[in-house]
Short mmCIF file of C-alpha atoms and ligand atoms in Angstrom, two decimals:
data_model
loop_
_atom_site.label_atom_id
_atom_site.label_comp_id
_atom_site.label_asym_id
_atom_site.label_seq_id
_atom_site.Cartn_x
_atom_site.Cartn_y
_atom_site.Cartn_z
CA MET B 333 129.09 122.12 91.27
CA ALA B 334 125.38 123.30 92.35
CA ILE B 335 126.04 126.66 92.22
CA LEU B 336 128.12 126.54 88.58
CA LEU B 337 125.32 124.70 87.34
CA THR B 338 122.82 127.36 88.30
CA TRP B 339 125.35 130.13 86.70
CA ARG B 340 125.42 128.18 83.53
CA ALA B 341 121.73 127.96 83.60
CA LEU B 342 121.51 130.92 83.60
CA ILE B 343 123.32 132.93 81.64
CA PHE B 344 122.31 130.59 79.22
CA LEU B 345 118.85 131.94 79.72
CA ILE B 346 119.61 135.49 78.88
CA LEU B 347 121.97 134.58 75.90
CA LEU B 348 119.03 132.96 74.54
CA ALA B 349 116.98 135.76 75.47
CA GLY B 350 118.79 137.75 73.88
CA GLY B 351 120.02 135.78 70.71
CA GLY B 352 117.85 137.56 68.59
CA GLN B 353 119.75 139.28 66.44
CA ALA B 354 120.12 142.68 65.82
CA SER B 355 121.51 143.61 62.53
CA ASP B 356 120.66 143.06 59.18
CA ASN B 357 123.57 144.00 56.99
CA THR B 358 123.69 140.81 55.00
CA VAL B 359 120.68 142.02 52.92
CA MET B 360 123.22 144.47 51.35
CA CYS B 361 124.35 141.61 49.03
CA LYS B 362 122.33 141.02 46.65
CA LEU B 363 121.66 137.02 45.52
CA VAL B 364 122.43 136.45 41.40
CA LYS B 365 119.04 134.52 41.63
CA GLU B 366 117.12 135.23 44.87
CA ASN B 367 116.62 132.26 46.63
CA GLN B 368 115.02 131.66 50.59
CA SER B 369 118.05 128.55 51.10
CA GLU B 370 120.55 130.85 50.14
CA ARG B 371 119.45 133.91 52.49
CA LYS B 372 119.27 131.97 55.47
CA VAL B 373 122.90 130.95 54.90
CA LEU B 374 123.91 134.92 54.39
CA SER B 375 122.32 135.63 57.07
CA LEU B 376 124.39 133.36 59.23
CA LEU B 377 127.57 135.74 58.86
CA GLU B 378 125.96 138.65 60.28
CA PRO B 379 128.25 138.71 63.22
CA LEU B 380 131.17 139.26 60.86
CA THR B 381 129.88 141.65 58.77
CA ASN B 382 130.92 146.18 59.21
CA GLN B 383 134.46 145.08 59.17
CA ASN B 384 137.84 144.72 56.49
CA PHE B 385 139.46 141.64 56.92
CA THR B 386 143.01 141.94 55.79
CA GLY B 387 145.14 138.71 53.87
CA VAL B 388 148.12 138.90 52.64
CA THR B 389 149.59 136.82 49.72
CA THR B 390 153.95 137.29 48.52
CA SER B 391 154.84 135.49 45.85
CA GLY B 392 158.39 136.60 44.43
CA GLU B 393 158.42 140.46 43.27
CA GLU B 394 154.10 140.58 43.75
CA TYR B 395 152.49 141.60 47.27
CA TYR B 396 148.93 142.23 47.91
CA THR B 397 147.14 142.61 50.15
CA TYR B 398 143.42 141.72 50.21
CA VAL B 399 140.72 143.37 51.85
CA PHE B 400 137.18 141.38 52.74
CA GLN B 401 134.04 142.24 53.94
CA VAL B 402 131.01 140.71 54.07
CA CYS B 403 127.72 143.17 51.77
CA GLY B 404 129.78 145.77 52.89
CA ASP B 405 132.34 148.63 50.39
CA ALA B 406 135.45 146.01 51.77
CA ASP B 407 138.55 149.07 51.60
CA GLY B 408 135.51 151.57 51.56
CA ILE B 409 135.10 150.79 47.34
CA LYS B 410 131.51 151.19 46.75
CA GLU B 411 129.68 147.07 46.02
CA ALA B 412 132.95 145.14 46.72
CA GLY B 413 133.09 142.18 48.68
CA VAL B 414 136.95 141.94 48.21
CA VAL B 415 139.51 144.16 46.82
CA GLN B 416 142.68 143.38 45.99
CA LYS B 417 145.28 145.49 46.57
CA SER B 418 149.09 146.20 44.94
CA LYS B 419 152.41 147.72 46.52
CA THR B 420 151.66 150.64 44.87
CA GLY B 421 148.12 151.52 45.97
CA LYS B 422 146.15 150.29 43.07
CA GLN B 423 143.24 148.39 44.11
CA VAL B 424 141.26 145.65 41.66
CA LEU B 425 137.53 145.00 42.50
CA VAL B 426 138.29 141.02 43.05
CA GLY B 427 134.26 140.21 43.58
CA ASN B 428 131.30 142.29 43.77
CA TYR B 429 128.79 142.09 46.43
CA SER B 430 126.10 142.25 44.01
CA LEU B 431 126.52 139.08 42.22
CA THR B 432 126.45 137.07 45.19
CA GLN B 433 125.87 133.37 45.65
CA ALA B 434 126.07 131.74 49.48
CA ILE B 435 125.80 127.91 49.53
CA GLY B 436 126.36 126.25 53.26
CA GLY B 437 126.45 123.14 54.94
CA SER B 438 127.49 122.11 58.73
CA GLY B 439 130.11 123.45 60.00
CA TRP B 440 130.50 126.01 56.92
CA VAL B 441 129.49 128.64 54.50
CA MET B 442 131.14 128.67 50.98
CA LEU B 443 130.58 133.47 50.34
CA ILE B 444 130.90 134.07 46.64
CA TYR B 445 131.23 137.15 44.96
CA ASN B 446 131.33 137.17 40.97
CA GLY B 447 131.15 140.65 39.00
CA GLY B 448 134.97 141.62 39.36
CA GLU B 449 137.23 143.52 37.17
CA LYS B 450 137.94 141.71 34.11
CA TYR B 451 141.56 139.73 33.85
CA ASP B 452 143.51 141.35 31.03
CA GLY B 453 145.52 138.72 29.31
CA HIS B 454 144.29 135.89 31.78
CA CYS B 455 140.92 133.72 31.83
CA SER B 456 139.83 134.72 28.54
CA GLY B 457 139.10 138.18 29.73
CA GLU B 458 136.24 137.30 32.43
CA HIS B 459 135.12 138.60 35.10
CA ARG B 460 137.04 137.70 37.97
CA SER B 461 135.04 136.80 41.24
CA ALA B 462 136.02 135.73 44.47
CA ILE B 463 134.90 132.54 46.58
CA VAL B 464 135.37 132.75 50.56
CA MET B 465 135.27 129.70 52.47
CA ILE B 466 134.40 130.26 56.17
CA SER B 467 134.68 127.75 58.37
CA CYS B 468 133.47 127.00 62.13
CA ASN B 469 136.02 126.85 64.71
CA ARG B 470 134.50 127.25 67.77
CA THR B 471 137.24 129.51 69.86
CA THR B 472 136.96 133.13 67.75
CA ALA B 473 134.96 134.74 66.31
CA ALA B 474 136.32 136.16 63.50
CA GLY B 475 140.10 134.25 62.56
CA GLU B 476 142.84 135.10 60.09
CA PHE B 477 141.84 136.18 56.59
CA SER B 478 143.65 134.38 54.67
CA VAL B 479 144.44 134.04 50.60
CA VAL B 480 144.27 130.09 49.61
CA LEU B 481 145.18 130.71 45.78
CA GLU B 482 144.71 132.97 42.94
CA ASN B 483 143.92 130.55 40.22
CA ARG B 484 144.25 132.55 37.42
CA ASP B 485 146.02 129.88 34.88
CA ARG B 486 142.55 128.50 33.37
CA GLY B 487 141.31 129.14 30.37
CA LEU B 488 138.24 129.84 31.95
CA ASP B 489 135.79 129.87 35.02
CA CYS B 490 139.29 131.37 36.95
CA PHE B 491 138.34 132.18 41.06
CA TYR B 492 140.39 133.55 43.59
CA LEU B 493 140.04 131.48 46.96
CA PHE B 494 140.19 132.30 50.73
CA LYS B 495 139.50 131.30 54.03
CA MET B 496 138.50 132.51 57.77
CA ASP B 497 136.98 130.64 60.88
CA SER B 498 134.68 131.98 62.75
CA SER B 499 132.14 130.53 65.16
CA ALA B 500 129.34 131.46 63.15
CA VAL B 501 128.90 129.41 61.36
CA CYS B 502 129.12 126.67 64.07
CA PRO B 503 125.63 123.68 63.76
CA VAL B 504 124.03 125.04 66.93
CA ILE B 505 124.20 122.26 69.69
CA SER B 506 122.80 124.19 72.35
CA SER B 507 118.70 123.87 70.70
CA LYS B 508 119.20 120.47 71.93
CA LEU B 509 118.31 121.34 75.30
CA SER B 510 114.67 122.87 75.08
CA THR B 511 113.24 125.05 77.44
CA GLY B 512 111.63 121.81 79.80
CA SER B 513 115.31 121.00 80.32
CA ILE B 514 116.53 124.24 81.20
CA LEU B 515 113.57 125.25 84.19
CA LEU B 516 114.75 120.85 85.11
CA ILE B 517 117.80 121.50 85.79
CA VAL B 518 117.53 125.18 87.29
CA GLY B 519 115.18 123.53 89.58
CA PHE B 520 117.39 120.69 90.64
CA SER B 521 120.57 123.43 91.25
CA CYS B 522 118.20 125.35 93.43
CA LEU B 523 116.74 121.82 95.66
CA ALA B 524 120.29 121.26 95.73
CA VAL B 525 121.15 124.45 97.16
CA TYR B 526 118.56 124.40 99.28
CA LEU B 527 119.22 121.17 100.37
CA ILE B 528 123.18 121.54 101.36
CA GLY B 529 122.78 125.00 102.29
CA GLY B 530 120.66 124.70 105.03
CA PHE B 531 121.41 121.23 106.06
CA LEU B 532 124.99 123.38 106.50
CA TYR B 533 123.22 125.62 108.29
CA GLN B 534 121.15 123.46 110.18
CA ARG B 535 124.14 121.80 111.28
CA VAL B 536 126.10 124.58 112.13
CA VAL B 537 124.41 127.87 113.20
CA VAL B 538 121.69 125.69 115.65
CA GLY B 539 123.53 122.71 115.68
CA ALA B 540 121.47 119.83 114.98
CA LYS B 541 121.76 116.71 115.10
CA GLY B 542 120.78 113.39 113.35
CA VAL B 543 117.28 113.66 110.45
CA GLU B 544 117.31 117.43 112.49
CA GLN B 545 119.77 118.59 109.96
CA PHE B 546 117.68 118.59 107.62
CA PRO B 547 116.49 122.24 106.81
CA ASN B 548 113.16 122.86 107.80
CA TYR B 549 112.91 119.62 109.61
CA ALA B 550 109.72 120.12 111.47
CA PHE B 551 107.83 121.09 108.36
CA TRP B 552 108.54 119.11 105.92
CA SER B 553 107.64 116.47 108.58
CA GLU B 554 104.62 117.78 109.09
CA ILE B 555 103.34 117.87 105.02
CA GLY B 556 104.63 114.36 104.83
CA ASN B 557 102.36 112.95 107.92
CA LEU B 558 99.33 115.10 106.41
CA THR B 559 100.23 113.40 103.13
CA ALA B 560 100.02 110.56 104.78
CA ASP B 561 96.72 110.94 106.06
CA GLY B 562 95.60 112.79 102.79
CA CYS B 563 96.74 109.19 101.31
CA ASP B 564 94.82 107.17 104.48
CA PHE B 565 92.04 109.34 103.87
CA VAL B 566 91.58 109.08 100.37
CA CYS B 567 92.41 105.26 99.45
CA ARG B 568 91.47 103.14 102.38
CA SER B 569 88.13 102.29 102.72
CA ARG B 570 85.88 103.73 105.23
CA GLY B 571 84.81 101.45 107.87
CA SER B 572 88.88 100.66 108.75
CA ARG B 573 89.21 104.25 109.98
CA ASP B 574 86.20 103.39 111.83
CA GLU B 575 87.82 99.97 114.01
CA PRO B 576 86.19 98.97 116.97
CA PRO B 577 87.87 99.98 119.83
CA THR B 578 88.04 96.22 120.80
CA TYR B 579 90.35 95.27 118.91
CA ARG B 580 92.67 97.97 118.67
CA GLY B 581 92.88 97.29 122.34
CA ILE B 582 94.08 93.90 121.83
CA ALA B 583 96.74 94.77 119.30
CA THR B 584 98.29 97.22 121.69
CA GLU B 585 98.60 94.91 124.53
CA PRO B 586 102.00 93.22 125.45
CA LEU B 587 102.13 89.90 123.53
CA GLU B 588 103.92 88.34 125.89
CA GLU B 589 105.19 88.04 129.60
CA PRO B 590 108.83 88.59 129.60
CA GLU B 591 109.20 86.26 132.47
CA GLU B 592 107.83 83.96 130.56
CA ARG B 593 110.56 83.83 127.90
CA ASP B 594 113.28 83.74 130.15
CA ASP B 595 112.38 80.92 131.62
CA HIS B 596 112.94 78.91 128.08
CA LEU B 597 116.41 80.19 127.81
CA LEU B 598 117.57 78.67 131.26
CA PRO B 599 119.33 75.41 130.94
CA MET B 600 117.83 72.90 132.73
C1 NAG V 1358 117.14 127.29 46.64
O1 NAG V 1358 118.68 127.32 46.08
C2 NAG V 1358 118.52 125.30 46.62
C3 NAG V 1358 120.07 125.22 46.16
O2 NAG V 1358 120.58 126.15 45.36
C4 NAG V 1358 117.63 125.22 45.60
O3 NAG V 1358 117.78 123.92 46.21
C5 NAG V 1358 116.16 125.01 45.72
O4 NAG V 1358 115.63 124.54 45.00
C6 NAG V 1358 115.81 126.67 45.63
N1 NAG V 1358 115.02 127.32 45.81
C7 NAG V 1358 114.50 128.03 44.74
C8 NAG V 1358 113.16 128.75 45.66
O5 NAG V 1358 115.36 128.39 43.85
C1 NAG V 1359 137.05 149.16 55.63
O1 NAG V 1359 138.69 150.08 55.46
C2 NAG V 1359 137.70 151.59 54.51
C3 NAG V 1359 139.13 151.90 53.91
O2 NAG V 1359 140.39 151.85 55.05
C4 NAG V 1359 137.37 152.34 55.75
O3 NAG V 1359 136.57 153.85 55.46
C5 NAG V 1359 136.21 152.28 56.05
O4 NAG V 1359 135.51 152.36 57.24
C6 NAG V 1359 136.43 150.62 56.61
N1 NAG V 1359 134.96 149.78 56.96
C7 NAG V 1359 134.97 149.23 58.25
C8 NAG V 1359 133.20 148.62 58.53
O5 NAG V 1359 135.53 149.06 59.47
C1 NAG V 1360 127.98 145.22 40.81
O1 NAG V 1360 126.81 144.96 39.90
C2 NAG V 1360 125.77 144.84 40.31
C3 NAG V 1360 124.74 143.96 39.63
O2 NAG V 1360 125.11 143.29 38.28
C4 NAG V 1360 126.36 146.21 39.10
O3 NAG V 1360 125.18 146.97 39.03
C5 NAG V 1360 127.22 147.59 39.69
O4 NAG V 1360 127.24 148.28 38.74
C6 NAG V 1360 127.77 146.60 40.06
N1 NAG V 1360 129.46 147.96 40.49
C7 NAG V 1360 130.64 146.67 40.27
C8 NAG V 1360 131.23 148.04 40.63
O5 NAG V 1360 130.80 146.88 39.42
C1 NAG V 1361 140.88 127.28 66.11
O1 NAG V 1361 141.27 128.98 66.06
C2 NAG V 1361 141.89 128.81 66.81
C3 NAG V 1361 142.70 130.24 67.87
O2 NAG V 1361 142.36 131.21 66.46
C4 NAG V 1361 143.35 127.61 66.59
O3 NAG V 1361 144.68 128.36 67.42
C5 NAG V 1361 142.89 126.64 66.19
O4 NAG V 1361 144.01 126.19 65.53
C6 NAG V 1361 141.55 126.24 64.92
N1 NAG V 1361 141.08 125.32 65.33
C7 NAG V 1361 140.54 124.67 64.16
C8 NAG V 1361 140.65 123.26 64.13
O5 NAG V 1361 141.33 125.27 63.01
#
């Protein structure tokens, strides 16, 4: 148990040390309106960059594959955040990552790519846009990318909605453990290992009994005595250390005669 705890703490420390993000691919996304808080939300998606995610939808005869990338060229098309591919292989740009919006909450990020190819007959011929809802799921780094709906039967503000699970957007719980408490955990684990290991060593290898089983018993009892002496020296008034010898002599003398006491106990 203690050893397990120590390892966990060590791994945690290593993760903390290596926690800094090495890559910075989300800067490829241009925000519609540059905003620091939106940038911060976007940077959460860093672990999802440099990958094509694909999702398929079928409705009747229609069959579409959607390719999604975080701030990178989806399906190899320049500035495409989301691309729609028909079964004939025709590609349609659904969202442009140079027109990005990012909204985030606790455990989710909504990524919006605007400025896609214009609709022909629907939605007043406006630009297509894609909304990708990324939700926290601690069990997966990047879950399945799936199509929720294609909303194009509205007069205006049509959009394609996608969803995906990822641990990247999960709220950080580990930050509740401060460095101080981590050090405390490591310290106590080491102490536990020392005590248990030392105890077993003294008992099994050395064959000690009783209090002698405690590791380095002599050393620790010496420390204890020294501490007591130190306390005595510091806390006690000077006079009591130089007690008159007569007082000590009285204290060490037996208080009662054993025979006297025995006489009382005899039945008369
Ligand atoms: C950035 O966007 C957020 C939310 O959309 C808003 O509350 C905030 O005022 C914006 N900040 C700037 C500097 O525009
Ligand atoms: C994404 O897909 C395109 C087309 O298949 C490919 O050229 C590109 O290398 C892929 N990108 C990544 C990061 O896998
Ligand atoms: C994406 O948006 C940017 C900024 O509006 C524009 O300059 C660029 O041409 C667009 N790219 C595509 C492929 O539509
Ligand atoms: C999280 O992801 C796992 C594996 O992808 C899945 O089995 C599980 O249902 C997901 N959990 C939630 C709450 O969506």
